[in-house]
């Protein structure tokens, strides 16, 4: 692969932040703000700076392939001179991930993409409207993205051919503090989940679109210390304390924010997978229960409180969703088709 060196050209300047150093510097600042007991202002700028750092580093890696890969569609005709002068519009983090996944040898998993998308949502709320969330939710999401970008740097940026000696020295100075900071945030998440174990053990729970933890109780009896969760019939996340007024509201957030689906996309493709054959409600989500993400091994679950059916197969006669206890050995005919066969 061609050696990539990205720098600011021209005369000597007092402010000099080439893309790699710029991106990592954002990460350092974000981790410093998240360490200890962050204030609301710390969390605000941690989200903004982490998002900026991730975006810059993803685009830096694209530049290592070809500088034209960071051009937005309306700047696709920009010349290299315009690019070096910064006279162009570049893509965002989501498009950078899409383009990186098309490069041979670069792998960005669905979980990593989901974490980056969740951070993108937090950043957009802060930048354009305002954000109301909990410390736990913000720390949970940021720790996942920090883990992703550190893995990305290690796998796709630090190989020797991508770096100058100055870049290598800069990373040697900067990355240890980021890693240690991530460890403290990850420990916070792990410790809180451990404390929640009495509330979560042995009960039906699902994944939170806000903090990304498997800690949403769709309804629950009261749970005493150490978590002190009151009895409730509306969905509530035990980890980040996010609440939803109804299962329908939670289902839409889970479908759109966690699984990355939309009613418009499903309408355009004719996707009817959300419709439950048992209760008739559009409240079935197909996902991997171990990760809360879309997966080839996905199972279906109806979130309607009066149904709550699970599905893992389709009827070979009518394609209706069914639960098949012996899915690896045989197909399973739904009850309606069975009745029809018996009556014949």
Coordinates of C-alpha atoms in Angstrom, one line a residue:
X1 CA 0.0 0.0 0.0
X2 CA 1.2 3.5 -0.8
X3 CA 2.8 5.3 2.2
X4 CA 0.5 8.1 3.4
X5 CA 1.7 11.3 5.0
X6 CA -0.9 13.9 5.7
X7 CA 0.3 17.4 6.7
X8 CA -0.7 21.0 6.5
X9 CA 1.3 22.6 3.7
X10 CA 2.5 26.1 3.4
X11 CA 4.4 28.4 5.7
X12 CA 5.1 27.7 9.3
X13 CA 2.1 28.2 11.6
X14 CA 1.6 28.4 15.3
X15 CA -1.4 26.0 15.1
X16 CA -0.4 22.8 13.4
X17 CA -2.8 19.8 13.7
X18 CA -2.4 17.3 10.9
X19 CA -5.4 14.9 10.6
X20 CA -3.9 12.0 12.6
X21 CA -2.7 14.2 15.5
X22 CA -5.9 16.2 15.3
X23 CA -8.0 13.1 15.7
X24 CA -6.0 11.6 18.5
X25 CA -5.9 14.9 20.3
X26 CA -9.7 15.0 20.3
X27 CA -9.7 11.5 21.8
X28 CA -7.3 12.5 24.6
X29 CA -9.5 15.4 25.5
X30 CA -12.7 13.3 25.5
X31 CA -11.1 10.7 27.8
X32 CA -9.8 13.4 30.2
X33 CA -13.3 14.8 30.5
X34 CA -14.9 11.3 31.1
X35 CA -12.4 10.4 33.8
X36 CA -13.3 10.8 37.5
X37 CA -16.6 12.4 38.1
X38 CA -17.5 14.2 34.9
X39 CA -19.8 17.2 35.1
X40 CA -22.7 17.7 32.6
X41 CA -20.4 20.1 30.7
X42 CA -17.6 17.5 30.7
X43 CA -20.1 15.0 29.2
X44 CA -21.2 17.5 26.6
X45 CA -17.7 18.2 25.3
X46 CA -16.7 14.6 25.6
X47 CA -19.4 13.6 23.2
X48 CA -18.6 16.4 20.8
X49 CA -14.8 15.8 20.9
X50 CA -15.1 12.0 20.7
X51 CA -17.3 12.3 17.7
X52 CA -14.9 14.7 16.0
X53 CA -11.9 12.5 16.8
X54 CA -13.6 9.4 15.4
X55 CA -14.7 11.1 12.2
X56 CA -11.2 12.6 11.6
X57 CA -9.4 9.3 12.2
X58 CA -11.8 7.4 9.9
X59 CA -11.3 9.9 7.2
X60 CA -7.5 9.9 7.8
X61 CA -7.5 6.2 6.9
X62 CA -9.5 6.9 3.8
X63 CA -7.0 9.5 2.8
X64 CA -4.3 6.9 3.1
X65 CA -6.0 5.1 0.2
X66 CA -7.0 8.1 -1.8
X67 CA -7.8 11.7 -0.8
X68 CA -10.8 11.7 -3.1
X69 CA -12.5 9.1 -0.9
X70 CA -13.3 11.8 1.7
X71 CA -15.0 14.1 -0.8
X72 CA -18.8 14.5 -0.4
X73 CA -20.9 14.1 -3.5
X74 CA -21.3 17.8 -4.1
X75 CA -17.5 18.2 -3.9
X76 CA -16.6 15.3 -6.1
X77 CA -15.1 17.5 -8.8
X78 CA -12.7 19.2 -6.3
X79 CA -9.0 19.4 -7.5
X80 CA -6.1 18.3 -5.4
X81 CA -5.2 22.0 -5.0
X82 CA -8.6 22.8 -3.6
X83 CA -8.4 19.7 -1.3
X84 CA -5.0 20.8 0.1
X85 CA -6.4 24.3 0.6
X86 CA -9.5 22.9 2.5
X87 CA -11.9 24.2 -0.2
X88 CA -14.2 21.2 -0.3
X89 CA -16.9 19.5 1.7
X90 CA -16.1 16.2 3.2
X91 CA -18.2 13.2 4.3
X92 CA -19.4 12.4 7.8
X93 CA -18.5 9.4 10.0
X94 CA -21.4 7.2 8.7
X95 CA -20.3 7.6 5.1
X96 CA -16.7 7.1 6.1
X97 CA -17.5 3.8 7.6
X98 CA -19.5 2.7 4.5
X99 CA -16.5 3.6 2.3
X100 CA -14.0 1.9 4.6
X101 CA -16.0 -1.3 4.6
X102 CA -15.5 -1.5 0.8
X103 CA -11.7 -1.5 1.2
X104 CA -10.1 -4.9 1.1
X105 CA -8.6 -5.9 4.5
X106 CA -10.7 -3.5 6.6
X107 CA -13.5 -4.9 8.7
X108 CA -15.9 -2.9 10.7
X109 CA -18.5 -5.0 12.4
X110 CA -22.2 -4.3 12.9
X111 CA -21.7 -3.7 16.6
X112 CA -19.0 -1.1 16.0
X113 CA -21.1 0.6 13.3
X114 CA -24.1 0.6 15.8
X115 CA -21.9 2.2 18.5
X116 CA -20.7 4.9 16.1
X117 CA -24.2 5.6 14.9
X118 CA -25.4 6.0 18.5
X119 CA -22.6 8.5 19.2
X120 CA -23.6 10.3 16.0
X121 CA -27.1 10.6 17.3
X122 CA -25.9 12.1 20.6
X123 CA -23.7 14.5 18.8
X124 CA -26.5 15.7 16.5
X125 CA -28.8 16.2 19.4
X126 CA -26.2 18.3 21.2
X127 CA -25.2 20.3 18.1
X128 CA -28.6 21.0 16.7
X129 CA -31.2 20.8 19.4
X130 CA -29.9 19.9 22.9
X131 CA -29.5 16.7 24.8
X132 CA -31.2 15.3 27.9
X133 CA -29.7 12.0 29.0
X134 CA -28.1 10.4 32.0
X135 CA -24.4 10.2 32.9
X136 CA -24.6 6.4 32.8
X137 CA -26.0 6.3 29.2
X138 CA -23.4 8.8 27.9
X139 CA -20.5 6.9 29.6
X140 CA -21.7 3.6 28.3
X141 CA -22.0 4.7 24.7
X142 CA -18.7 6.6 24.8
X143 CA -16.8 3.6 26.2
X144 CA -18.0 1.4 23.4
X145 CA -16.9 4.0 20.7
X146 CA -13.5 4.5 22.4
X147 CA -13.0 0.8 22.3
X148 CA -13.9 0.6 18.7
X149 CA -11.6 3.5 17.6
X150 CA -8.7 2.1 19.6
X151 CA -9.1 -1.2 17.9
X152 CA -9.3 0.6 14.5
X153 CA -6.1 2.6 15.2
X154 CA -4.3 -0.6 16.2
X155 CA -5.4 -2.6 13.2
X156 CA -5.6 -0.1 10.3
X157 CA -3.5 3.0 11.3
X158 CA -0.5 2.0 13.3
X159 CA 1.0 -0.4 10.7
X160 CA 4.4 1.1 9.9
X161 CA 3.7 2.0 6.3
X162 CA 1.0 4.4 7.3
X163 CA 3.1 6.5 9.7
X164 CA 6.0 8.9 9.7
X165 CA 8.4 8.8 12.6
X166 CA 6.8 11.9 14.1
X167 CA 3.4 10.1 13.9
X168 CA 4.8 7.1 15.7
X169 CA 6.3 9.2 18.5
X170 CA 3.0 11.1 18.9
X171 CA 1.0 7.9 19.2
X172 CA 3.5 6.4 21.7
X173 CA 2.9 9.4 23.9
X174 CA -0.8 9.7 23.5
X175 CA -2.4 6.2 23.3
X176 CA -1.5 5.0 26.8
X177 CA -3.5 7.7 28.5
X178 CA -6.5 7.0 26.2
X179 CA -6.3 3.2 27.0
X180 CA -6.1 3.8 30.7
X181 CA -9.0 6.2 30.6
X182 CA -11.1 3.7 28.7
X183 CA -10.3 1.1 31.3
X184 CA -11.7 3.3 34.0
X185 CA -14.9 4.0 32.0
X186 CA -15.3 0.4 31.1
X187 CA -14.8 -0.6 34.8
X188 CA -17.6 1.9 35.6
X189 CA -19.9 0.2 33.1
X190 CA -18.9 -3.3 34.3
X191 CA -19.3 -2.4 38.0
X192 CA -22.8 -0.9 37.5
X193 CA -23.9 -3.9 35.6
X194 CA -22.6 -6.1 38.4
X195 CA -24.6 -4.1 40.9
X196 CA -27.7 -4.5 38.8
X197 CA -27.4 -8.2 38.8
X198 CA -30.1 -8.8 41.4
X199 CA -32.6 -6.8 39.3
X200 CA -31.6 -8.4 36.0
X201 CA -30.9 -12.0 36.9
X202 CA -33.7 -14.4 36.0
X203 CA -36.1 -11.8 34.5
X204 CA -37.0 -11.1 30.9
X205 CA -34.9 -8.1 29.7
X206 CA -33.8 -6.6 26.4
X207 CA -31.4 -4.0 25.0
X208 CA -31.5 -0.3 25.6
X209 CA -31.3 1.9 22.5
X210 CA -29.8 4.7 24.6
X211 CA -26.9 3.1 26.6
X212 CA -26.6 -0.1 24.6
X213 CA -26.8 -2.3 27.7
X214 CA -29.1 -5.4 28.0
X215 CA -30.9 -3.8 30.9
X216 CA -34.4 -2.8 29.8
X217 CA -37.1 -4.3 31.9
X218 CA -40.3 -4.2 29.9
X219 CA -42.2 -4.5 33.2
X220 CA -41.1 -5.5 36.7
X221 CA -42.0 -6.0 40.3
X222 CA -40.2 -3.7 42.7
X223 CA -36.4 -4.5 43.2
X224 CA -34.9 -3.5 46.5
X225 CA -31.3 -2.4 47.3
X226 CA -28.8 -1.9 45.9
X227 CA -30.7 -0.6 42.8
X228 CA -34.1 0.3 44.3
X229 CA -36.2 0.0 41.1
X230 CA -39.9 0.6 41.8
X231 CA -42.6 -1.7 40.3
X232 CA -43.5 -0.6 36.8
X233 CA -45.5 -1.6 33.8
X234 CA -43.8 0.7 31.3
X235 CA -40.3 -0.2 29.8
X236 CA -37.4 1.1 31.9
X237 CA -33.7 0.7 31.6
X238 CA -32.1 -0.4 34.9
X239 CA -28.7 0.8 33.8
X240 CA -29.2 4.3 32.5
X241 CA -32.7 4.9 34.0
X242 CA -34.3 5.8 30.6
X243 CA -38.0 5.3 30.6
X244 CA -40.6 4.9 27.8
X245 CA -44.3 5.7 28.2
X246 CA -45.3 2.5 26.4
X247 CA -44.0 -0.6 24.8
X248 CA -44.9 0.8 21.4
X249 CA -42.6 3.8 22.1
X250 CA -39.8 1.5 23.2
X251 CA -40.2 -0.8 20.2
X252 CA -39.9 2.1 17.7
X253 CA -36.7 3.3 19.5
X254 CA -35.3 -0.2 19.5
X255 CA -36.2 -0.8 15.9
X256 CA -34.8 2.5 14.6
X257 CA -31.9 3.4 16.9
X258 CA -30.6 -0.1 17.9
X259 CA -31.4 -2.1 14.8
X260 CA -31.1 0.8 12.3
X261 CA -34.4 0.1 10.5
X262 CA -37.1 2.6 9.5
X263 CA -40.8 2.4 8.6
X264 CA -40.0 4.1 5.3
X265 CA -37.3 1.5 4.4
X266 CA -39.5 -1.4 5.2
X267 CA -42.4 0.1 3.2
X268 CA -40.2 0.7 0.2
X269 CA -38.8 -2.9 0.3
X270 CA -42.1 -4.5 1.2
X271 CA -40.6 -5.8 4.5
X272 CA -43.4 -7.2 6.7
X273 CA -41.2 -8.9 9.2
X274 CA -42.5 -6.7 12.1
X275 CA -46.0 -8.0 11.8
X276 CA -46.9 -10.6 14.4
X277 CA -49.0 -13.6 13.1
X278 CA -50.3 -14.3 16.6
X279 CA -51.6 -10.9 17.7
X280 CA -51.6 -8.9 14.4
X281 CA -49.5 -6.0 15.9
X282 CA -46.5 -4.6 14.1
X283 CA -44.3 -5.2 17.0
X284 CA -41.9 -8.1 16.1
X285 CA -38.2 -7.4 16.1
X286 CA -35.7 -9.8 14.6
X287 CA -32.3 -9.6 16.4
X288 CA -29.6 -11.6 18.1
X289 CA -30.6 -11.7 21.8
X290 CA -26.9 -12.0 22.8
X291 CA -25.9 -8.8 21.1
X292 CA -29.1 -6.8 20.5
X293 CA -28.1 -6.4 16.9
X294 CA -29.3 -7.7 13.5
X295 CA -27.7 -11.0 12.7
X296 CA -28.1 -14.1 10.4
X297 CA -28.9 -15.9 13.7
X298 CA -31.6 -13.5 14.6
X299 CA -34.7 -14.6 16.5
X300 CA -38.1 -12.9 16.4
X301 CA -39.8 -11.4 19.4
X302 CA -43.2 -9.7 19.7
X303 CA -43.0 -6.8 22.1
X304 CA -46.8 -6.6 22.5
X305 CA -47.5 -7.1 26.2
X306 CA -50.5 -9.3 25.4
X307 CA -48.6 -11.6 23.1
X308 CA -44.8 -11.8 23.7
X309 CA -44.4 -14.7 21.3
X310 CA -41.0 -15.8 20.1
X311 CA -40.2 -17.0 16.6
X312 CA -37.2 -18.7 15.0
X313 CA -38.6 -20.2 11.8
X314 CA -41.3 -19.9 9.1
X315 CA -44.0 -22.4 8.2
X316 CA -43.0 -24.2 4.9
X317 CA -46.6 -24.0 3.6
X318 CA -47.6 -20.4 4.3
X319 CA -44.4 -18.7 5.5
X320 CA -46.0 -17.7 8.8
X321 CA -43.6 -17.1 11.7
X322 CA -43.4 -20.1 14.1
X323 CA -41.4 -21.4 17.0
X324 CA -39.6 -24.6 16.0
X325 CA -38.2 -26.6 18.9
X326 CA -36.3 -28.9 16.4
X327 CA -35.2 -26.3 13.9
X328 CA -31.9 -28.1 13.1
X329 CA -33.7 -31.3 12.3
X330 CA -37.0 -30.5 10.7
X331 CA -39.4 -27.8 9.6
X332 CA -42.5 -26.9 11.6
X333 CA -46.0 -26.4 10.2
X334 CA -48.1 -23.7 11.8
X335 CA -51.3 -24.5 13.6
X336 CA -53.5 -23.2 10.8
X337 CA -51.8 -25.2 8.1
X338 CA -51.9 -28.3 10.4
X339 CA -55.7 -27.9 11.0
X340 CA -56.2 -27.5 7.2
X341 CA -54.2 -30.8 6.6
X342 CA -56.1 -32.7 9.3
X343 CA -59.5 -31.5 8.0
X344 CA -58.6 -32.6 4.5

